CSV table of C-alpha atoms in Angstrom, one decimal:
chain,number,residue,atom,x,y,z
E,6,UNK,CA,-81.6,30.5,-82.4
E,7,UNK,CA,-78.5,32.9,-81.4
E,8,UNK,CA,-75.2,31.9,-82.4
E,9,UNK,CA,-72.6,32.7,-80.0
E,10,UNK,CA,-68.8,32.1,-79.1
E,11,UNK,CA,-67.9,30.6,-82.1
E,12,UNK,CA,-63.7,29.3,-82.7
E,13,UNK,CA,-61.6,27.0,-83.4
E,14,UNK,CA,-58.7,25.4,-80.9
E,15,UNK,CA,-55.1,23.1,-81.3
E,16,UNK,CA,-54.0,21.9,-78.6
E,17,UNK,CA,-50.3,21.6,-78.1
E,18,UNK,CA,-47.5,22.8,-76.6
E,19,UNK,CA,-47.1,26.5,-77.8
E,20,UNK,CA,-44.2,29.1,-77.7
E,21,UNK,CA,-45.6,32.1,-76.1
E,22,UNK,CA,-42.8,34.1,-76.6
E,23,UNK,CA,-42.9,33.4,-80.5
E,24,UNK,CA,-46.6,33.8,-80.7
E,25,UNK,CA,-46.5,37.1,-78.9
E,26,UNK,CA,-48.6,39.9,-80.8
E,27,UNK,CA,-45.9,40.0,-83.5
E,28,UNK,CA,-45.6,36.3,-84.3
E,29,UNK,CA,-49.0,36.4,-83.9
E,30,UNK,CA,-49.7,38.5,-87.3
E,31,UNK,CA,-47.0,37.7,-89.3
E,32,UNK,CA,-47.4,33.7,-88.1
E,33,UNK,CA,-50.8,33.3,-88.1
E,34,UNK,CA,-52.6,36.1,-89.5
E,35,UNK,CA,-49.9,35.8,-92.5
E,36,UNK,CA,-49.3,39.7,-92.2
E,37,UNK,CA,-46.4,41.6,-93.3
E,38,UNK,CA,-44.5,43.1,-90.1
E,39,UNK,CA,-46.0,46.7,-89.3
E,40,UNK,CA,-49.5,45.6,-90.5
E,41,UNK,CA,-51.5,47.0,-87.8
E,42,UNK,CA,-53.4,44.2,-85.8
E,43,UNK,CA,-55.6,45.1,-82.8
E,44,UNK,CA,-53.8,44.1,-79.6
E,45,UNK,CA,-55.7,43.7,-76.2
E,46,UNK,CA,-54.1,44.1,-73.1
E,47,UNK,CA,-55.1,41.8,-69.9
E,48,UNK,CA,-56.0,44.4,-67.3
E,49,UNK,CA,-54.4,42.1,-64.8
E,50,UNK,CA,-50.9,41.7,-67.1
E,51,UNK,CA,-50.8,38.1,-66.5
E,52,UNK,CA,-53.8,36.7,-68.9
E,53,UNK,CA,-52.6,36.4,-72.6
E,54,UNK,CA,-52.5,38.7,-75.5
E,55,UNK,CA,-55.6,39.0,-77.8
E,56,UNK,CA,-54.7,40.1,-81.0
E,57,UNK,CA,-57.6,40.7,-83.7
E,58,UNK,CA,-57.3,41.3,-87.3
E,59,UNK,CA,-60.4,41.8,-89.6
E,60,UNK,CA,-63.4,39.8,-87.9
E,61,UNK,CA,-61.0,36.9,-86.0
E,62,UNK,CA,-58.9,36.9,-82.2
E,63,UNK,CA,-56.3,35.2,-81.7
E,64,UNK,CA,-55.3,33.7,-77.9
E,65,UNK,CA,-52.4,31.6,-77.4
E,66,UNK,CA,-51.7,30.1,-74.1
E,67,UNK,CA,-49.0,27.4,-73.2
E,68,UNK,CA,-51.5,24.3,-73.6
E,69,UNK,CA,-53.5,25.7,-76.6
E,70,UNK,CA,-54.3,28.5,-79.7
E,71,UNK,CA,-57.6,29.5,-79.6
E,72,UNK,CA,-58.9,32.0,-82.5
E,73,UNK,CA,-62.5,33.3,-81.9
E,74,UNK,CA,-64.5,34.3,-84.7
E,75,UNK,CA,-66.1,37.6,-84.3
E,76,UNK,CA,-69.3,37.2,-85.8
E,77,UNK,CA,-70.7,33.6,-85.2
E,78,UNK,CA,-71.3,32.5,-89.2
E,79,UNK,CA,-70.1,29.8,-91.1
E,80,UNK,CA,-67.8,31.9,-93.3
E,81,UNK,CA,-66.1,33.6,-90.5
E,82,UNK,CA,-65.6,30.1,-88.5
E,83,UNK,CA,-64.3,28.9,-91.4
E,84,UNK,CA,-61.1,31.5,-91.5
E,85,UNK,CA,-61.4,31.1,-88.4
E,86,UNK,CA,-59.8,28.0,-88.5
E,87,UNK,CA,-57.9,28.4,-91.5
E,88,UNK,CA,-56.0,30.6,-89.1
E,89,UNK,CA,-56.0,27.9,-86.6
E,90,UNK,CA,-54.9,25.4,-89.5
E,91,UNK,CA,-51.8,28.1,-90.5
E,92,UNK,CA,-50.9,28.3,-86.5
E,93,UNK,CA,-49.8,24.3,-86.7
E,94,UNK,CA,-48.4,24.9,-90.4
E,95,UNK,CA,-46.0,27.8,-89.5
E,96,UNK,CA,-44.4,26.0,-86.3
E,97,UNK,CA,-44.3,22.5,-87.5
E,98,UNK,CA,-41.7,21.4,-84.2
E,99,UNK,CA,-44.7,22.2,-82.1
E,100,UNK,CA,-46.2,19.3,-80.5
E,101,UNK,CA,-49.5,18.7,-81.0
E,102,UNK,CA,-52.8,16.7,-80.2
E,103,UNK,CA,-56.0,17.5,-80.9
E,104,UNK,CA,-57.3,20.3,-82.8
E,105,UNK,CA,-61.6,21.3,-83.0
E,106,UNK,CA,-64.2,23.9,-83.7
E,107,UNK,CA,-66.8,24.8,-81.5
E,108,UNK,CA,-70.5,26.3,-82.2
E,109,UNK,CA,-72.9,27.4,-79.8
E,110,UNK,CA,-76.5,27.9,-80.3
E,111,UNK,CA,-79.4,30.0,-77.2
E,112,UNK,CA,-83.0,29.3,-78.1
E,113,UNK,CA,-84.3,32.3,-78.2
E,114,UNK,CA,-87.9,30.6,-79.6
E,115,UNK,CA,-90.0,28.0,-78.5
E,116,UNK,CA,-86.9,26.2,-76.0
E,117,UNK,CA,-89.3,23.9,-74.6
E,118,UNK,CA,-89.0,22.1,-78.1
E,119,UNK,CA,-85.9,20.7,-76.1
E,120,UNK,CA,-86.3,20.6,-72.5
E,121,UNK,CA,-87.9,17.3,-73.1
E,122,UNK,CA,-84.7,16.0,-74.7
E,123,UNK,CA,-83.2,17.2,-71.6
E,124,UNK,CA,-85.1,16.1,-68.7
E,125,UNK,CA,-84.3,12.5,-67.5
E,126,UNK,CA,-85.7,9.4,-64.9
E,127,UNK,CA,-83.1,10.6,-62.8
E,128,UNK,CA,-84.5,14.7,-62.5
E,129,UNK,CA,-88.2,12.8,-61.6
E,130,UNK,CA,-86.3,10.4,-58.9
E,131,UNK,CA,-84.5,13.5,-57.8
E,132,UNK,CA,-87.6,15.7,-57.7
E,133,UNK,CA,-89.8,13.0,-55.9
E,134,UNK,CA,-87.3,13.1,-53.3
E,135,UNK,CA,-87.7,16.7,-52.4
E,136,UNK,CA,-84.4,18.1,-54.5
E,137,UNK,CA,-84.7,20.9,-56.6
E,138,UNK,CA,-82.9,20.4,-60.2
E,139,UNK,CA,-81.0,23.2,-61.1
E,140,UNK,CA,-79.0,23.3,-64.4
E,141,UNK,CA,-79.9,20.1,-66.6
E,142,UNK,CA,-77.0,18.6,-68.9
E,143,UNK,CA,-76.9,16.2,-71.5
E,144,UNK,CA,-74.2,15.3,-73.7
E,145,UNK,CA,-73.2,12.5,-76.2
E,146,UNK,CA,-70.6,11.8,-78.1
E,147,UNK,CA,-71.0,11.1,-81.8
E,148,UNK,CA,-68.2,9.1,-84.3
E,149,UNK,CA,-68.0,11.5,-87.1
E,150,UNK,CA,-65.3,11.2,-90.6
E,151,UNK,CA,-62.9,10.1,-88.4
E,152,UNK,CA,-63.6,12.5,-84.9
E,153,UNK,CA,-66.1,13.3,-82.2
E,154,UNK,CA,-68.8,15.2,-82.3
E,155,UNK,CA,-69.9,16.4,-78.8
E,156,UNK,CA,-73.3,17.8,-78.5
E,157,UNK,CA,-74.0,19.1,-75.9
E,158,UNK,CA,-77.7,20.9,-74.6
E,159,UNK,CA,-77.5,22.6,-71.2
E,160,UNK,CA,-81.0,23.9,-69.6
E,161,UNK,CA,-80.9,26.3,-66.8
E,162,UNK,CA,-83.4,27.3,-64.2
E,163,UNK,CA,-84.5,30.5,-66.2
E,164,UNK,CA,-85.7,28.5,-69.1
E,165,UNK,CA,-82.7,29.4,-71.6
E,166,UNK,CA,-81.5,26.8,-73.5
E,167,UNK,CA,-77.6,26.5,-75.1
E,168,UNK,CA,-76.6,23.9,-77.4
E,169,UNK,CA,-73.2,23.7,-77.8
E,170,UNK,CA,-71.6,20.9,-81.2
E,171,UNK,CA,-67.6,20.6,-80.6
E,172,UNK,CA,-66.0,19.0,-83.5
E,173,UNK,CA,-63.4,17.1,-82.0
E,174,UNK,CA,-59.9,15.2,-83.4
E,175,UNK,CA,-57.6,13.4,-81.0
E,176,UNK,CA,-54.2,13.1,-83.2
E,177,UNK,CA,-50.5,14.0,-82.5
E,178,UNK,CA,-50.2,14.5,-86.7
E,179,UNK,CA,-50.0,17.9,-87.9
E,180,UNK,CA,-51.3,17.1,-91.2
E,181,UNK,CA,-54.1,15.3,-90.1
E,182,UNK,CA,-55.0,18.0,-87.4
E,183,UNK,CA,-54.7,20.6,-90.9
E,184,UNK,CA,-57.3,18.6,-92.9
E,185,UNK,CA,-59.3,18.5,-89.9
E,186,UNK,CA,-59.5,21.9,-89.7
E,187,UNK,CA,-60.2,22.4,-93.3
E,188,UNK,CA,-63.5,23.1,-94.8
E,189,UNK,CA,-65.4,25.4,-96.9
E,190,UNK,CA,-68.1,27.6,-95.3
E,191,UNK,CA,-70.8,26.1,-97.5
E,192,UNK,CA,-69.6,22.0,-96.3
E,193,UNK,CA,-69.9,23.9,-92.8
E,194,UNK,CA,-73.4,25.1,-93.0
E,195,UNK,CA,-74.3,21.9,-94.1
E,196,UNK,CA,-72.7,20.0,-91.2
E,197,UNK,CA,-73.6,22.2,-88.6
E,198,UNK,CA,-77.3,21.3,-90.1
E,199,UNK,CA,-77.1,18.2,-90.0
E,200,UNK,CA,-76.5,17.8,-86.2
E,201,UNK,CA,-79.9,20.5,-85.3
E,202,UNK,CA,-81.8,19.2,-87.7
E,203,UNK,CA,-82.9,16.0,-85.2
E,204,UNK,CA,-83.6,18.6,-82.3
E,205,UNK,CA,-86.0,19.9,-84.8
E,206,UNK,CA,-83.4,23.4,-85.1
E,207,UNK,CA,-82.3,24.7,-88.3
E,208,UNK,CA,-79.0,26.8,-89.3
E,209,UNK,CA,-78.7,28.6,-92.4
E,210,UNK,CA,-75.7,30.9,-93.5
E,211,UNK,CA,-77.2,34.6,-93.7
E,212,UNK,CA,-76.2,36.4,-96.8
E,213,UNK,CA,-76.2,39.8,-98.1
C-alpha cells in the first residue's frame, strides 16, 4: 500500500486574519516571531495561505484548520495533530465542533484482494441492465472510544483502489476535541492496524 494525504482537521469558526502566516507560527507552530516558516502563495490570491514548518502545512479557512502532514507516517500525523490540537488551545473563544484525522491508503499490490468487498447486488442489477459501473464506493461508519470511524474504499474504472479511515469526533468542547486529537505515534500505528487488518492490509510504522 501507498500512504497518501495524510492530516488532521477542527472544524470551527476561525479568525483568518489572526491565523494569517504570522499567527500561524507563533500560534500553532509555537515559534518565536521571525522564525522562518515556509509560506505559499495562492497563484490566484484568493485561496488561503499555506505555511509549512519542518515536515507539517498548515491551512486555515473560515470553516476549518487543516494541517497536512508531509510524509504520510504515523509519527508525522501524530504532530500533525498535535499542531491541530495547539490551534484549538491557543484560541480558546473560537467555536468549535468537530475535530479528525484522516489516512489514505492506494493498493499498489494485489487490489483485487478488495474489489470483492466493493462490488455489490446493485453493480450486477445495474450491469444486467446494460449500464456500465464506473467508480464503485462503499463506506460505513464505525462507533469507536467515543467517535466515528469512516472507512471508506473507492474502486475506479482503471483498477486502483484507495482506502480512506477518517477518525471522526462531533463535540462543541475544546477539551474533548484536544484529547481527541491526542495520541502517540506508536497507539496510532496500532489503530490504523486495526481497521486494515479485516481487509486483509497491514500498516506498519517505517523506521530508520
Amino acid at each position: 500500500m501507498e500512504p497518501l494525504n495524510w492530516n488532521a482537521v477542527v472544524v470551527g469558526r476561525w479568525n483568518t486574519a489572526i491565523l494569517a502566516p504570522a499567527g500561524i507560527r507563533t500560534r500553532i507552530y509555537g515559534l518565536d516571531e521571525g522564525t522562518p516558516v515556509e509560506v505559499l502563495v495562492p497563484m490566484d490570491g484568493i485561496g488561503p495561505y499555506r505555511v509549512g514548518y519542518e515536515d507539517c502545512v498548515v491551512v486555515v479557512g473560515s470553516d476549518r484548520v487543516v494541517v497536512e502532514a508531509s510524509n504520510a507516517t504515523a509519527s508525522n500525523l501524530a504532530k500533525a495533530m498535535e499542531y491541530a490540537s495547539r490551534s484549538i488551545e491557543s484560541l480558546p473563544e473560537t467555536p468549535v465542533t468537530a475535530a479528525g484525522y484522516n489516512v489514505r491508503f492506494k493498493l499498489t499490490d494485489n487490489p483485487e484482494a478488495l474489489l470483492g468487498l466493493v462490488g455489490t447486488k446493485l453493480d450486477r442489477v445495474l450491469s444486467d441492465a446494460g449500464f456500465k459501473i464506473g467508480e464503485q464506493v462503499t463506506r460505513r461508519a464505525i462507533p469507536h472510544k467515543g467517535g466515528t470511524v469512516n472507512l471508506e474504499i473507492t474502486a475506479e474504472p482503471d483498477g486502483e483502489v484507495v482506502v480512506v479511515l477518517n477518525f471522526h469526533h462531533l463535540s462543541t468542547d475544546p477539551s474533548d476535541l484536544r484529547k481527541w486529537l491526542t495520541i502517540d505515534p506508536a497507539t496510532l500505528s496500532e489503530e490504523i492496524s486495526e481497521f486494515l487488518s479485516p481487509l486483509g492490509q497491514t500498516y506498519a510504522e517505517e523506521t530508520t
